[in-house]
Short mmCIF file of C-alpha atoms in Angstrom, two decimals:
data_model
loop_
_atom_site.label_atom_id
_atom_site.label_comp_id
_atom_site.label_asym_id
_atom_site.label_seq_id
_atom_site.Cartn_x
_atom_site.Cartn_y
_atom_site.Cartn_z
CA MET A 24 103.70 28.59 58.74
CA ALA A 25 103.21 30.04 62.13
CA SER A 26 99.95 31.60 62.91
CA PRO A 27 99.71 35.30 63.63
CA ILE A 28 100.04 36.24 67.30
CA ILE A 29 97.49 39.06 66.56
CA SER A 30 94.57 38.60 63.96
CA VAL A 31 91.86 41.24 63.43
CA LYS A 32 89.21 40.81 60.81
CA LYS A 33 86.49 43.49 60.24
CA LEU A 34 86.66 44.76 63.60
CA SER A 35 84.14 47.50 64.66
CA LYS A 36 83.03 49.44 67.43
CA THR A 37 80.16 51.85 67.63
CA TYR A 38 79.44 53.82 70.70
CA THR A 39 75.70 54.92 71.72
CA SER A 40 74.97 58.14 73.23
CA TYR A 41 71.91 60.38 73.78
CA ARG A 42 71.32 64.03 72.65
CA LYS A 43 69.37 66.14 75.06
CA GLN A 44 67.68 69.44 74.13
CA PRO A 45 68.97 72.34 76.35
CA GLY A 46 67.07 73.82 79.22
CA PHE A 47 64.56 72.58 81.74
CA LEU A 48 62.16 71.90 79.07
CA GLY A 49 64.56 69.80 77.11
CA SER A 50 65.28 67.81 80.39
CA VAL A 51 61.43 67.00 80.96
CA LYS A 52 61.23 65.85 77.19
CA SER A 53 64.27 63.62 77.43
CA LEU A 54 62.41 61.54 80.28
CA PHE A 55 59.96 60.46 77.59
CA SER A 56 61.86 60.77 74.42
CA ARG A 57 65.57 60.69 73.68
CA GLU A 58 67.33 61.08 70.19
CA LYS A 59 69.93 58.21 69.95
CA VAL A 60 73.36 59.10 68.35
CA LEU A 61 75.57 56.65 66.93
CA SER A 62 79.36 57.06 66.90
CA GLU A 63 81.41 54.53 64.72
CA ALA A 64 84.85 54.72 66.47
CA VAL A 65 86.27 51.77 64.32
CA LYS A 66 84.82 50.76 61.19
CA GLY A 67 85.60 47.10 60.03
CA ILE A 68 89.37 47.18 60.22
CA SER A 69 91.54 43.96 59.35
CA PHE A 70 95.18 43.24 60.04
CA GLU A 71 97.50 40.42 61.18
CA ILE A 72 100.81 40.65 63.22
CA ASP A 73 103.52 38.09 63.57
CA LYS A 74 105.54 37.12 66.62
CA GLY A 75 108.20 39.55 67.34
CA GLU A 76 107.02 42.29 65.12
CA MET A 77 107.11 45.87 66.52
CA VAL A 78 104.20 47.66 64.53
CA GLY A 79 103.31 51.42 64.60
CA PHE A 80 99.67 51.95 64.80
CA LEU A 81 99.18 55.72 63.65
CA GLY A 82 96.28 57.94 63.35
CA PRO A 83 95.02 61.40 64.28
CA ASN A 84 93.08 61.96 67.48
CA GLY A 85 89.84 60.25 67.25
CA ALA A 86 90.91 57.86 64.52
CA GLY A 87 90.04 54.83 66.89
CA LYS A 88 93.50 53.87 67.78
CA THR A 89 93.08 53.50 71.57
CA THR A 90 89.56 51.84 70.99
CA THR A 91 91.25 49.12 69.08
CA LEU A 92 93.83 48.47 71.69
CA LYS A 93 91.09 48.27 74.38
CA MET A 94 89.20 45.73 72.16
CA LEU A 95 92.40 43.81 71.85
CA SER A 96 92.98 43.87 75.53
CA GLY A 97 89.57 42.80 76.20
CA ILE A 98 88.47 46.15 78.03
CA LEU A 99 85.73 46.73 75.41
CA HIS A 100 83.51 44.41 73.63
CA PRO A 101 83.23 45.01 69.81
CA SER A 102 80.20 45.83 68.00
CA GLY A 103 81.17 43.56 65.18
CA GLY A 104 84.04 41.47 63.65
CA GLU A 105 86.54 39.14 65.10
CA ALA A 106 89.85 39.37 66.93
CA ARG A 107 92.28 36.76 68.21
CA MET A 108 95.28 37.36 70.15
CA LEU A 109 97.54 34.70 71.23
CA GLY A 110 94.82 32.21 70.21
CA TYR A 111 92.21 33.82 72.59
CA THR A 112 89.31 36.16 71.95
CA PRO A 113 90.31 39.02 74.05
CA TRP A 114 86.77 40.23 75.58
CA GLU A 115 86.30 36.71 77.00
CA ARG A 116 88.83 37.71 79.38
CA LYS A 117 90.30 34.35 80.25
CA ALA A 118 92.73 34.30 83.01
CA ASP A 119 95.31 32.60 80.98
CA PHE A 120 95.11 35.17 78.18
CA GLN A 121 95.40 38.15 80.69
CA LYS A 122 98.66 36.79 82.03
CA ARG A 123 100.31 36.83 78.61
CA PHE A 124 99.80 40.38 77.46
CA ALA A 125 100.36 43.80 78.84
CA LEU A 126 98.87 47.21 78.05
CA VAL A 127 100.61 50.30 78.91
CA MET A 128 98.58 53.67 78.44
CA GLY A 129 100.65 56.89 78.59
CA GLN A 130 98.06 59.13 79.99
CA LYS A 131 96.78 56.35 82.78
CA THR A 132 98.75 54.65 85.52
CA GLN A 133 98.79 51.62 87.10
CA LEU A 134 101.14 52.50 90.00
CA TRP A 135 99.92 53.45 93.48
CA TRP A 136 100.51 57.36 93.63
CA ASP A 137 101.31 57.72 97.33
CA LEU A 138 103.46 54.48 97.40
CA PRO A 139 106.81 53.44 96.13
CA ALA A 140 106.83 51.71 92.79
CA MET A 141 108.17 48.68 94.55
CA GLU A 142 104.84 48.05 96.24
CA SER A 143 103.08 48.00 92.82
CA PHE A 144 105.74 45.61 91.53
CA LEU A 145 105.09 43.45 94.42
CA LEU A 146 101.21 43.52 93.90
CA ASN A 147 101.64 42.48 90.36
CA LYS A 148 103.94 39.72 91.37
CA GLU A 149 101.19 38.20 93.37
CA ILE A 150 98.49 39.01 90.81
CA TYR A 151 100.36 37.03 88.13
CA GLY A 152 101.76 34.39 90.36
CA ILE A 153 105.33 35.21 89.65
CA PRO A 154 107.86 32.95 91.35
CA ASP A 155 110.33 34.73 93.72
CA ALA A 156 113.45 33.79 91.87
CA ARG A 157 112.00 34.93 88.46
CA PHE A 158 110.41 38.08 89.98
CA LYS A 159 114.08 39.07 91.21
CA LYS A 160 115.78 38.23 88.03
CA THR A 161 113.21 40.15 85.85
CA LEU A 162 113.19 43.10 88.20
CA ASP A 163 117.01 43.41 88.36
CA GLU A 164 117.27 43.22 84.38
CA LEU A 165 114.47 45.74 83.84
CA THR A 166 115.65 48.29 86.36
CA THR A 167 119.12 48.04 85.01
CA MET A 168 118.14 48.59 81.53
CA LEU A 169 116.10 51.49 82.42
CA ASP A 170 118.44 52.85 85.11
CA ILE A 171 115.87 53.03 87.88
CA ALA A 172 117.18 50.71 90.24
CA LYS A 173 117.73 53.51 92.78
CA LEU A 174 114.14 54.95 92.33
CA VAL A 175 111.74 51.84 93.04
CA ASP A 176 111.55 52.58 96.61
CA VAL A 177 110.75 56.45 96.00
CA PRO A 178 106.85 57.33 96.24
CA VAL A 179 105.65 57.60 92.74
CA ARG A 180 104.36 61.07 93.27
CA LYS A 181 107.84 62.26 93.90
CA LEU A 182 109.20 60.83 90.48
CA SER A 183 109.36 62.87 87.43
CA LEU A 184 107.08 62.05 84.41
CA GLY A 185 109.75 60.12 82.68
CA GLU A 186 110.67 58.32 85.74
CA ARG A 187 107.12 57.17 86.23
CA MET A 188 106.77 55.90 82.67
CA LYS A 189 109.87 53.76 83.16
CA CYS A 190 108.28 52.22 86.24
CA GLU A 191 105.12 51.62 84.48
CA LEU A 192 107.13 49.75 81.90
CA VAL A 193 108.78 47.56 84.66
CA ALA A 194 105.28 46.99 86.27
CA ALA A 195 103.95 45.88 82.64
CA LEU A 196 106.64 43.64 81.90
CA LEU A 197 107.47 41.79 85.30
CA HIS A 198 105.39 38.60 84.01
CA ASN A 199 107.21 38.56 80.78
CA PRO A 200 104.22 39.23 78.45
CA GLU A 201 104.20 37.85 74.89
CA VAL A 202 102.37 40.86 73.52
CA LEU A 203 103.02 44.61 74.53
CA LEU A 204 100.20 47.05 73.72
CA LEU A 205 101.63 50.46 73.98
CA ASP A 206 99.36 53.65 73.91
CA GLU A 207 101.31 56.87 73.75
CA PRO A 208 104.09 55.71 75.89
CA THR A 209 106.33 58.86 75.41
CA ILE A 210 103.44 61.46 75.55
CA GLY A 211 104.59 64.48 77.58
CA LEU A 212 108.11 63.39 78.04
CA ASP A 213 111.15 65.42 77.60
CA VAL A 214 113.58 64.61 74.72
CA THR A 215 115.96 62.67 76.82
CA SER A 216 113.40 60.60 78.70
CA GLN A 217 111.78 59.74 75.04
CA LEU A 218 115.15 58.66 73.71
CA ALA A 219 115.69 56.47 76.88
CA ILE A 220 112.26 54.91 76.37
CA ARG A 221 112.78 54.15 72.61
CA GLU A 222 116.18 52.72 73.39
CA PHE A 223 114.79 50.39 75.90
CA LEU A 224 111.90 49.27 73.77
CA ARG A 225 114.26 48.53 70.84
CA ARG A 226 116.50 46.43 73.11
CA TYR A 227 113.81 44.74 74.96
CA ASN A 228 112.08 43.68 71.48
CA ALA A 229 115.35 42.41 70.10
CA SER A 230 116.17 40.36 73.09
CA SER A 231 112.67 39.10 74.26
CA LYS A 232 111.01 38.76 70.61
CA THR A 233 108.06 40.40 72.38
CA THR A 234 105.35 41.37 69.88
CA VAL A 235 104.57 45.25 70.33
CA LEU A 236 101.79 47.50 68.97
CA LEU A 237 102.60 50.88 69.34
CA THR A 238 100.46 53.99 69.17
CA SER A 239 102.36 57.59 69.24
CA HIS A 240 101.89 60.91 67.92
CA TYR A 241 105.54 61.36 67.99
CA MET A 242 106.91 60.30 64.65
CA GLU A 243 110.40 59.82 66.06
CA ASP A 244 109.13 56.96 68.16
CA VAL A 245 107.83 55.38 64.79
CA GLU A 246 110.87 55.89 62.78
CA ALA A 247 113.16 54.75 65.47
CA LEU A 248 111.38 51.55 66.22
CA CYS A 249 108.95 50.29 63.65
CA GLU A 250 109.65 49.00 60.17
CA ARG A 251 105.93 48.35 59.56
CA ILE A 252 103.23 50.70 60.24
CA ILE A 253 99.25 50.58 60.18
CA VAL A 254 97.50 53.83 59.51
CA ILE A 255 94.01 54.34 60.37
CA ASN A 256 91.64 57.56 59.91
CA GLN A 257 88.07 58.18 60.91
CA GLY A 258 88.06 54.45 62.09
CA GLN A 259 89.03 52.84 58.92
CA LYS A 260 92.47 51.38 57.86
CA VAL A 261 93.98 53.51 55.05
CA TYR A 262 97.72 51.86 54.91
CA ASP A 263 99.36 48.86 56.25
CA GLY A 264 102.82 48.13 55.10
CA ASP A 265 106.53 48.99 55.16
CA LEU A 266 107.31 52.58 56.31
CA ASP A 267 110.02 53.27 53.89
CA GLU A 268 107.85 52.06 51.11
CA LEU A 269 105.15 54.54 52.12
CA VAL A 270 107.71 57.42 52.18
CA HIS A 271 108.86 56.73 48.62
CA ARG A 272 105.26 56.13 47.33
CA THR A 273 103.92 59.27 49.12
CA LEU A 274 106.61 61.72 48.85
CA THR A 275 108.16 62.70 45.43
CA HIS A 276 110.92 65.03 46.63
CA LYS A 277 114.12 65.23 48.74
CA ILE A 278 115.30 68.30 50.75
CA LEU A 279 118.60 69.77 49.77
CA THR A 280 120.21 72.13 52.39
CA VAL A 281 123.29 73.94 51.14
CA THR A 282 125.60 76.49 52.84
CA PHE A 283 127.94 78.68 50.87
CA THR A 284 131.49 80.11 51.63
CA GLU A 285 130.15 83.25 50.02
CA ARG A 286 126.86 85.18 49.10
CA VAL A 287 124.73 83.37 46.31
CA ALA A 288 121.92 85.16 44.71
CA LYS A 289 118.50 83.27 44.55
CA GLU A 290 118.33 83.38 40.79
CA ARG A 291 121.23 81.07 40.58
CA PHE A 292 119.04 78.12 41.72
CA ALA A 293 116.63 78.63 38.64
CA GLY A 294 115.82 75.25 37.45
CA MET A 295 117.45 73.27 40.20
CA GLY A 296 114.23 72.86 42.35
CA ASP A 297 111.56 74.63 44.44
CA VAL A 298 113.28 77.13 46.79
CA ARG A 299 111.88 76.98 50.01
CA GLU A 300 114.15 79.09 51.98
CA HIS A 301 117.13 81.41 50.94
CA SER A 302 119.56 83.76 52.63
CA PRO A 303 122.81 84.94 50.98
CA GLN A 304 124.76 82.02 52.21
CA ARG A 305 122.10 79.25 52.85
CA VAL A 306 119.38 77.70 50.59
CA VAL A 307 116.65 74.95 51.12
CA LEU A 308 115.56 73.38 48.16
CA HIS A 309 112.73 70.67 47.39
CA VAL A 310 114.15 68.41 44.44
CA PRO A 311 112.48 65.70 42.64
CA ARG A 312 113.68 62.44 44.16
CA GLU A 313 115.31 61.09 40.88
CA GLN A 314 117.00 64.36 40.26
CA ALA A 315 118.48 64.83 43.69
CA LYS A 316 121.77 63.65 43.13
CA ALA A 317 122.13 65.35 39.79
CA VAL A 318 121.24 68.56 41.39
CA ALA A 319 123.55 68.06 44.24
CA ALA A 320 126.40 67.47 41.66
CA ARG A 321 125.47 70.72 39.94
CA VAL A 322 125.46 72.71 43.10
CA LEU A 323 128.87 71.39 44.06
CA THR A 324 130.28 72.10 40.63
CA GLU A 325 128.71 75.50 39.82
CA LEU A 326 128.41 77.28 43.39
CA PRO A 327 131.02 77.88 46.30
CA THR A 328 129.44 75.22 48.24
CA ASP A 329 130.59 74.73 51.91
CA ASP A 330 128.37 72.11 52.81
CA ILE A 331 125.34 70.09 51.50
CA LEU A 332 122.80 67.81 53.11
CA ILE A 333 120.36 65.68 51.34
CA ASP A 334 117.35 64.62 53.58
CA GLU A 335 113.98 62.91 53.34
CA PRO A 336 110.92 64.82 54.39
CA PRO A 337 109.87 64.20 57.84
CA ILE A 338 107.55 61.43 58.48
CA GLU A 339 104.83 63.83 59.53
CA ASP A 340 104.54 64.89 55.88
CA VAL A 341 103.87 61.55 54.97
CA ILE A 342 101.15 60.78 57.36
CA ARG A 343 99.72 64.14 56.61
CA ARG A 344 99.54 63.35 52.99
CA VAL A 345 97.92 59.86 53.66
CA PHE A 346 95.20 61.69 55.67
CA ALA A 347 94.57 64.32 52.87
CA GLU A 348 94.20 61.40 50.25
CA THR A 349 91.87 59.79 52.58
CA HIS A 350 89.67 62.85 53.06
CA ALA A 351 89.71 63.56 49.42
CA SER A 352 88.40 60.10 48.44
#
């Protein structure tokens, strides 16, 4: 059996800061005595990721997602635990290791702001020692897939946010990394740009078998790209497994949205489920999962139905409930 591409065991990171009392007197006192404050960003998490997997790494702000990605990329040294990626210990920062992965952070850029993206691409070519023929082939493939071939000679500052993110992905993938760490790659993008980035990542992962660890606050990213998710909260792992399994385990209802050809009183839905919205010719019901089909059949039989939709609750509700359970425990 092949070894996992990423292996994390009881990884932790604690930040140290110092609290100073306010005012001039507090500043003087701090010269002689300071109160140390410890903040646990990551608390002993463990997981493994196999080659070619695309895994969603989820959690609220401050959960420890970005800190974990920075430790996996070698930017930060952990306070405890172990991590191996591609057979290397990341924070040893060996040159061979750094040529085999890429980190893309949606809120930080690696492109030169006042220069065309092509200048950054050429710089990365030299940094990673990419042969001319391979560089041209990879660049052509990536810019074609992302539809930005005409934009690579435009100064980065003149590109839209979506266009810049596409160029960021090209810069990160020119050396054909085996692991791609993505931290909020669609943050702030419009809907069209988000869809384009998702479709590119899906196609790229399928064709290259690159292992992807993705953090995002847009649940559409996770639903579209990841079958498996890892959820952390307050630095601790609270779930690791199949996304659909979590949905079925956590949420006990389905959503029925029904429109009618004529007015229907709210009282007609007694015993069918929890009425969440109602107007004379439309109703939204929350129905126990195992009763959804039976209730839908009853609605179609007993009421003047024009259309009926049966939906799963949004993934945001699933994650929110996982966090609530964590806080309760």
